[in-house]
PDB file of C-alpha atoms and ligand atoms in Angstrom:
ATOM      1  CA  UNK A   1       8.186   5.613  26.115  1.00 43.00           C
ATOM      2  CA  UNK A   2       9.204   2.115  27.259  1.00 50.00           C
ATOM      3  CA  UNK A   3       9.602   2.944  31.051  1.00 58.00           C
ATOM      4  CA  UNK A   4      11.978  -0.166  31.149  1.00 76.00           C
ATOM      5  CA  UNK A   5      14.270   1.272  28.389  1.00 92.00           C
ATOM      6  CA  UNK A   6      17.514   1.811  29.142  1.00 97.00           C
ATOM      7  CA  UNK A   7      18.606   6.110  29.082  1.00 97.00           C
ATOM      8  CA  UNK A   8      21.850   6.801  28.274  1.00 97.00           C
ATOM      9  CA  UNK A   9      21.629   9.963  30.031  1.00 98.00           C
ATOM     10  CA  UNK A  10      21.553   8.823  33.280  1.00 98.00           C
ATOM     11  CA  UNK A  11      23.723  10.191  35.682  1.00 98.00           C
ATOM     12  CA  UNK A  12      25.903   6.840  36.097  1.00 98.00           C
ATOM     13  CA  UNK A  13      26.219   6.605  32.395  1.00 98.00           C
ATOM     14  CA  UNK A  14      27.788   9.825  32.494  1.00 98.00           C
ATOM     15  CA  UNK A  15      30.325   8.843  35.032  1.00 98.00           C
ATOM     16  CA  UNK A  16      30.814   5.791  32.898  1.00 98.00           C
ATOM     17  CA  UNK A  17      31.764   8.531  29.865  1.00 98.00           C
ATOM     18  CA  UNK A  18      33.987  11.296  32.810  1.00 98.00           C
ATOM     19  CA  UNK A  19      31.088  14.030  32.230  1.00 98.00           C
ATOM     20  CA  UNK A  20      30.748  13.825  35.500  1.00 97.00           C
ATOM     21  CA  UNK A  21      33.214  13.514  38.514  1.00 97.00           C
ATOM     22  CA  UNK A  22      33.069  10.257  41.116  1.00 98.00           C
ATOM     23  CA  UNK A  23      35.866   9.057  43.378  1.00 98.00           C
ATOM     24  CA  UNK A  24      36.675   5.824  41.944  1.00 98.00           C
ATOM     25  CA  UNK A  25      37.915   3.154  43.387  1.00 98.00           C
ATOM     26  CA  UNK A  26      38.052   0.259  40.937  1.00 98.00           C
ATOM     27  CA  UNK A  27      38.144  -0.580  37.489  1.00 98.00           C
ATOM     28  CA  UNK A  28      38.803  -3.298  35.021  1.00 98.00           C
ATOM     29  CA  UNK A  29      37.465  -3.844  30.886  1.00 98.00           C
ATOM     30  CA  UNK A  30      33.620  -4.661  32.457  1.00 98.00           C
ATOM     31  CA  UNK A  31      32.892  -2.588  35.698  1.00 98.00           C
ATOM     32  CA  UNK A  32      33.617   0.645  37.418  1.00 98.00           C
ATOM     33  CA  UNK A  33      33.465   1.156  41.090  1.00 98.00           C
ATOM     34  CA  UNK A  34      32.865   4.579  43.292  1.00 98.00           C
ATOM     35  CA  UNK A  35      31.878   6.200  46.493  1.00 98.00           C
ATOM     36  CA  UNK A  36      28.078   7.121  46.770  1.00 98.00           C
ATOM     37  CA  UNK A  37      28.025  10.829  47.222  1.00 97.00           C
ATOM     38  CA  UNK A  38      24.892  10.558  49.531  1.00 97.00           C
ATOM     39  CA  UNK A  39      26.644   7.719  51.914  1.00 97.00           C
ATOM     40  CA  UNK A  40      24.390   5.689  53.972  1.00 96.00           C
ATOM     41  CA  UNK A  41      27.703   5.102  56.460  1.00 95.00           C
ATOM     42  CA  UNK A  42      31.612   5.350  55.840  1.00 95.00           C
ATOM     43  CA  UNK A  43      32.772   3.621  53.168  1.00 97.00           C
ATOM     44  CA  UNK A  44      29.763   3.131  51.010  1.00 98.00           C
ATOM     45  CA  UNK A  45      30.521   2.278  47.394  1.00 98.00           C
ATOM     46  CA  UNK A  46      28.531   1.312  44.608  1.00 98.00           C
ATOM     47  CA  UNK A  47      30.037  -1.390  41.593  1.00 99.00           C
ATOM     48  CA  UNK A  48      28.390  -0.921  37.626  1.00 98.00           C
ATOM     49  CA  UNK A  49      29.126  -2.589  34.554  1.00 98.00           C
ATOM     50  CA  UNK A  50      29.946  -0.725  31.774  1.00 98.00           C
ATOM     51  CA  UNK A  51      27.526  -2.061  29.500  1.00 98.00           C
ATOM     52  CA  UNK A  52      24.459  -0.480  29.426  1.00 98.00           C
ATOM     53  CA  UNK A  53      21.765  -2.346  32.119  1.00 98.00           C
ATOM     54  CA  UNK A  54      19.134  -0.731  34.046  1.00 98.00           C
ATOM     55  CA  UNK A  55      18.713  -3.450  36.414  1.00 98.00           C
ATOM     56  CA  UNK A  56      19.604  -7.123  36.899  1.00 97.00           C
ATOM     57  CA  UNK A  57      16.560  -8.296  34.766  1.00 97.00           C
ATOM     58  CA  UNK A  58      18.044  -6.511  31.447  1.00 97.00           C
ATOM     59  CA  UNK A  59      21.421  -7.195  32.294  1.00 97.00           C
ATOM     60  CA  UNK A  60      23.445  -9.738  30.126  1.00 97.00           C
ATOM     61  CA  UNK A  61      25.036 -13.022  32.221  1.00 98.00           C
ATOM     62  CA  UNK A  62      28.516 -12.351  31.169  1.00 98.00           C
ATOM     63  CA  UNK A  63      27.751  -8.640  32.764  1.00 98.00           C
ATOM     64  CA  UNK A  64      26.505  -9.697  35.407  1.00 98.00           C
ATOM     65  CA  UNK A  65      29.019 -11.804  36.232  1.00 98.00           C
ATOM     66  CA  UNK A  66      31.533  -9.566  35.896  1.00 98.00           C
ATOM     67  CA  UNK A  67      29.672  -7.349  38.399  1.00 98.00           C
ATOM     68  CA  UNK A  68      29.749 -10.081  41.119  1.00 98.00           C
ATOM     69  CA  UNK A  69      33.098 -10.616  40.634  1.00 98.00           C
ATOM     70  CA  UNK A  70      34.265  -6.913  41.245  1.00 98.00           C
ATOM     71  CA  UNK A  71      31.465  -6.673  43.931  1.00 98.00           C
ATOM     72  CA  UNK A  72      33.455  -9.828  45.735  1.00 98.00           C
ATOM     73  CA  UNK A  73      37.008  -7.959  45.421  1.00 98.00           C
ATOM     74  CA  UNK A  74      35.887  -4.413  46.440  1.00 98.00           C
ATOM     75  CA  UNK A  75      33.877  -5.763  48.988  1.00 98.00           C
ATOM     76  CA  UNK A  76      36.987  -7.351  50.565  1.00 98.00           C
ATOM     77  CA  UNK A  77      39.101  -4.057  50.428  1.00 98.00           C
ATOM     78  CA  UNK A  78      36.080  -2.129  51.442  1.00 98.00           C
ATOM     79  CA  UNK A  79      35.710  -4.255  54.703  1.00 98.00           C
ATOM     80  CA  UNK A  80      39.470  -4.007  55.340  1.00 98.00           C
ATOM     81  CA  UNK A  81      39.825  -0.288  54.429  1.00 98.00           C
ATOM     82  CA  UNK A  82      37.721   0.420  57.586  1.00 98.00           C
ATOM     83  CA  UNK A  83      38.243  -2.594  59.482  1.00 98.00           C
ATOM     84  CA  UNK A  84      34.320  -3.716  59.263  1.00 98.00           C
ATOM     85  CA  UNK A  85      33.073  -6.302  60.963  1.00 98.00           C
ATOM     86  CA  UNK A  86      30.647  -7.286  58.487  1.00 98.00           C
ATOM     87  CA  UNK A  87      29.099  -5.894  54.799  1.00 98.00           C
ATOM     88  CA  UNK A  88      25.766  -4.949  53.894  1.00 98.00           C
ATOM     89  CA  UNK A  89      25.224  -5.648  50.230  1.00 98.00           C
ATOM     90  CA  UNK A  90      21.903  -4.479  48.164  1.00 98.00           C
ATOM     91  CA  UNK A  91      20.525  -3.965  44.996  1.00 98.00           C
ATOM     92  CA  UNK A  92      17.490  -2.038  43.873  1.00 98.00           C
ATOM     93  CA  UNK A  93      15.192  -2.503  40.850  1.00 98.00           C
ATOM     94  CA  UNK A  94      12.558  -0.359  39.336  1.00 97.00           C
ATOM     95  CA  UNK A  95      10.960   2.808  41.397  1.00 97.00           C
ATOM     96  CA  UNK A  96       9.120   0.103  43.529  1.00 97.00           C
ATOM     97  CA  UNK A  97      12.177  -1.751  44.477  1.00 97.00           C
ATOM     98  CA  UNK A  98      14.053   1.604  45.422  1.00 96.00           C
ATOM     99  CA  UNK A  99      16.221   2.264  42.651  1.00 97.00           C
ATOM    100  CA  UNK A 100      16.081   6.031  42.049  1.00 97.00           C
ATOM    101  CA  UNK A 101      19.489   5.397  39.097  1.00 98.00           C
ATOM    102  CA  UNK A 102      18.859   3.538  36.537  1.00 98.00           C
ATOM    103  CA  UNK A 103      21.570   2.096  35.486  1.00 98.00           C
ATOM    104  CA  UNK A 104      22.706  -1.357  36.960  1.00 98.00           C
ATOM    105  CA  UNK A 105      24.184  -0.673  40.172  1.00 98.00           C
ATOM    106  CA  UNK A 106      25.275  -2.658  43.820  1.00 98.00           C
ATOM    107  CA  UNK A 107      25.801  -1.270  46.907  1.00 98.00           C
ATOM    108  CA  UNK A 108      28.615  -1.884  49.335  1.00 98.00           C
ATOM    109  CA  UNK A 109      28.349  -1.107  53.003  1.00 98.00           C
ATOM    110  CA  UNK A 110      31.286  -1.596  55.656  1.00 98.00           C
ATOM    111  CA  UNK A 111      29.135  -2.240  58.726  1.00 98.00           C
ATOM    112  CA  UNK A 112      29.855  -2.585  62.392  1.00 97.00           C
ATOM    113  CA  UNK A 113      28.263  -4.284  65.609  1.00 97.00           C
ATOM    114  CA  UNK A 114      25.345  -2.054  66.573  1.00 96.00           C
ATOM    115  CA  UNK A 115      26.076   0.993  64.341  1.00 95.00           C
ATOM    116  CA  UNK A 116      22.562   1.507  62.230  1.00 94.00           C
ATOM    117  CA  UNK A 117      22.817   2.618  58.574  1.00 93.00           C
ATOM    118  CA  UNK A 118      21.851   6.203  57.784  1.00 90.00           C
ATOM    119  CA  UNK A 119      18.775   7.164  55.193  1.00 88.00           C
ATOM    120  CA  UNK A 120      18.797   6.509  51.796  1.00 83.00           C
ATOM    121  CA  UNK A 121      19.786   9.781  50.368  1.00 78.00           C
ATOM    122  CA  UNK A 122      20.290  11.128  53.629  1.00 78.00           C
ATOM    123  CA  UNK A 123      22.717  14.175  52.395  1.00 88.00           C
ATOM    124  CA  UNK A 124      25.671  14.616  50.189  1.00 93.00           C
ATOM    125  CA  UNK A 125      29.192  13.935  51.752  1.00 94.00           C
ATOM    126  CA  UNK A 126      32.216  16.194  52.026  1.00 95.00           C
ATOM    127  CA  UNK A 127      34.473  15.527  49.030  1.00 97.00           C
ATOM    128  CA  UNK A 128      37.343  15.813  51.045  1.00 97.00           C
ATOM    129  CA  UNK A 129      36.457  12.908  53.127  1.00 97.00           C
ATOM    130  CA  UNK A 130      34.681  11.029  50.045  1.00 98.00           C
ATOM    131  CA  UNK A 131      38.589  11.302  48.388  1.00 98.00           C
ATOM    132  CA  UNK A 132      39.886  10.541  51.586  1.00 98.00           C
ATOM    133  CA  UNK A 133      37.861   6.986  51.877  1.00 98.00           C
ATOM    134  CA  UNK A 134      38.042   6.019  48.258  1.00 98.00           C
ATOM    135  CA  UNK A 135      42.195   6.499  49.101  1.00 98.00           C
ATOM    136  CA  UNK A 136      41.880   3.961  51.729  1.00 98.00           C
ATOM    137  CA  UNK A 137      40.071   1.508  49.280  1.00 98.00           C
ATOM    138  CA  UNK A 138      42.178   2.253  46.434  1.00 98.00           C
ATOM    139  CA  UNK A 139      45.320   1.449  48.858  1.00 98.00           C
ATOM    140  CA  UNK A 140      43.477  -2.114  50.203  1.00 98.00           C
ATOM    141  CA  UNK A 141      42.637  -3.235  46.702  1.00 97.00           C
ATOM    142  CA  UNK A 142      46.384  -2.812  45.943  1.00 93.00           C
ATOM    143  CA  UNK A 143      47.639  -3.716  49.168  1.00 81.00           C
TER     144      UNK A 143
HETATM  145  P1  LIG B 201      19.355   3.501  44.094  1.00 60.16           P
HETATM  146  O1  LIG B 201      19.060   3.675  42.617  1.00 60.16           O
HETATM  147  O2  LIG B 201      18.141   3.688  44.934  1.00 60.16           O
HETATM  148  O3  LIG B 201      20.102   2.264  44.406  1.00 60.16           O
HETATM  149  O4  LIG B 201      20.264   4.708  44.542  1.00 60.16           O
HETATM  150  C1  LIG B 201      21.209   5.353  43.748  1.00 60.16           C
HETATM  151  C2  LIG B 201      22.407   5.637  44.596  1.00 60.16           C
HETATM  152  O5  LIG B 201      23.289   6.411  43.825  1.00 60.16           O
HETATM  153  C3  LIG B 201      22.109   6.415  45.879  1.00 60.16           C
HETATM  154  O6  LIG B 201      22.706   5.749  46.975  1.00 60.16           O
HETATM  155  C4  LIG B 201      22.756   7.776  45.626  1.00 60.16           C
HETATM  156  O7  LIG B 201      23.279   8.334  46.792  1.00 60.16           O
HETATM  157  C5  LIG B 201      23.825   7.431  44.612  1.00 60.16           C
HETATM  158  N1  LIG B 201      24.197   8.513  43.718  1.00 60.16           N
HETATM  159  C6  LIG B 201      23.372   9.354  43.055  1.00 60.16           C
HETATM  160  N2  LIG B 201      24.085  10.194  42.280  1.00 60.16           N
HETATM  161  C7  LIG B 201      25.389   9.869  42.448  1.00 60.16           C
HETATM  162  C8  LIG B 201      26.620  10.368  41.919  1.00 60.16           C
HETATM  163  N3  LIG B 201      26.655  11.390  41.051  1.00 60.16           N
HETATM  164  N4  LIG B 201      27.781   9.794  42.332  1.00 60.16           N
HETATM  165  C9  LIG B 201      27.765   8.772  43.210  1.00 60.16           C
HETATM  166  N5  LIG B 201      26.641   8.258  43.735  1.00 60.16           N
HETATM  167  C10 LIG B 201      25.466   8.788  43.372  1.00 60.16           C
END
């Protein structure tokens, strides 16, 4: 098998289709936004397209672009939904860069003066505070 082919089993894929449950935040014709179940701090929320893309070297422009610009308004209610003083924003690639999903994805990290961020897949979140955050978002985005 190609290892750079794209699966359309993958678990984000699956959220893109509702086979699976995520607490979204955001979502518009190109892109989907929801909380990372294994949070590496409060608030952590990932943006996708909706076309298929395992990374950003198979991604199409017009994607990709629509990714950015959901990335720049999520980002803005995620850093007001808990009052961040800054954002941590990161993409992986391929097993070697990190990514462990493969299907195009950014992260989005509220951060704060001289609070660390926890492990990658550190450990799964509560739901009930997962819902509660992706509230706050939801209620910034509109607000
Ligand atoms: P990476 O591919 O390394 O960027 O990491 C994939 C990210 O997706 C990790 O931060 C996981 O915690 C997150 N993740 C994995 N499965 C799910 C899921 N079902 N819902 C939300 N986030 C997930």
């Amino acid at each position: 098998m190609n290892e750079t082919a794209y699966d359309p089993q993958n678990i984000f894929a699956k959220i893109l289709r509702g086979e699976i449950p995520a607490h979204r935040v955001y979502e518009d014709a190109h892109t989907l936004a929801f909380m990372d179940v294994m949070p590496q701090g409060e608030g952590h929320t990932l943006v996708i397209p909706k076309a298929p893309a395992r990374g950003l070297l198979d991604a199409d422009p017009a994607s990709l672009a629509a990714v950015t610009a959901s990335v720049q308004r999520v980002a803005r209610a995620v850093k007001a939904a808990f009052s961040a003083d800054g954002l941590t924003i990161f993409q992986y690639n391929e097993p070697a860069g990190g990514q462990t999903v493969f299907h195009l994805h950014v992260h989005i990290l509220p951060r704060h003066e001289g609070v660390p961020l926890k492990r990658h897949e550190g450990g799964m979140a509560d739901d009930a505070v997962l819902a509660e955050q992706a509230g706050r978002i939801r209620a910034a985005l509109d607000g």
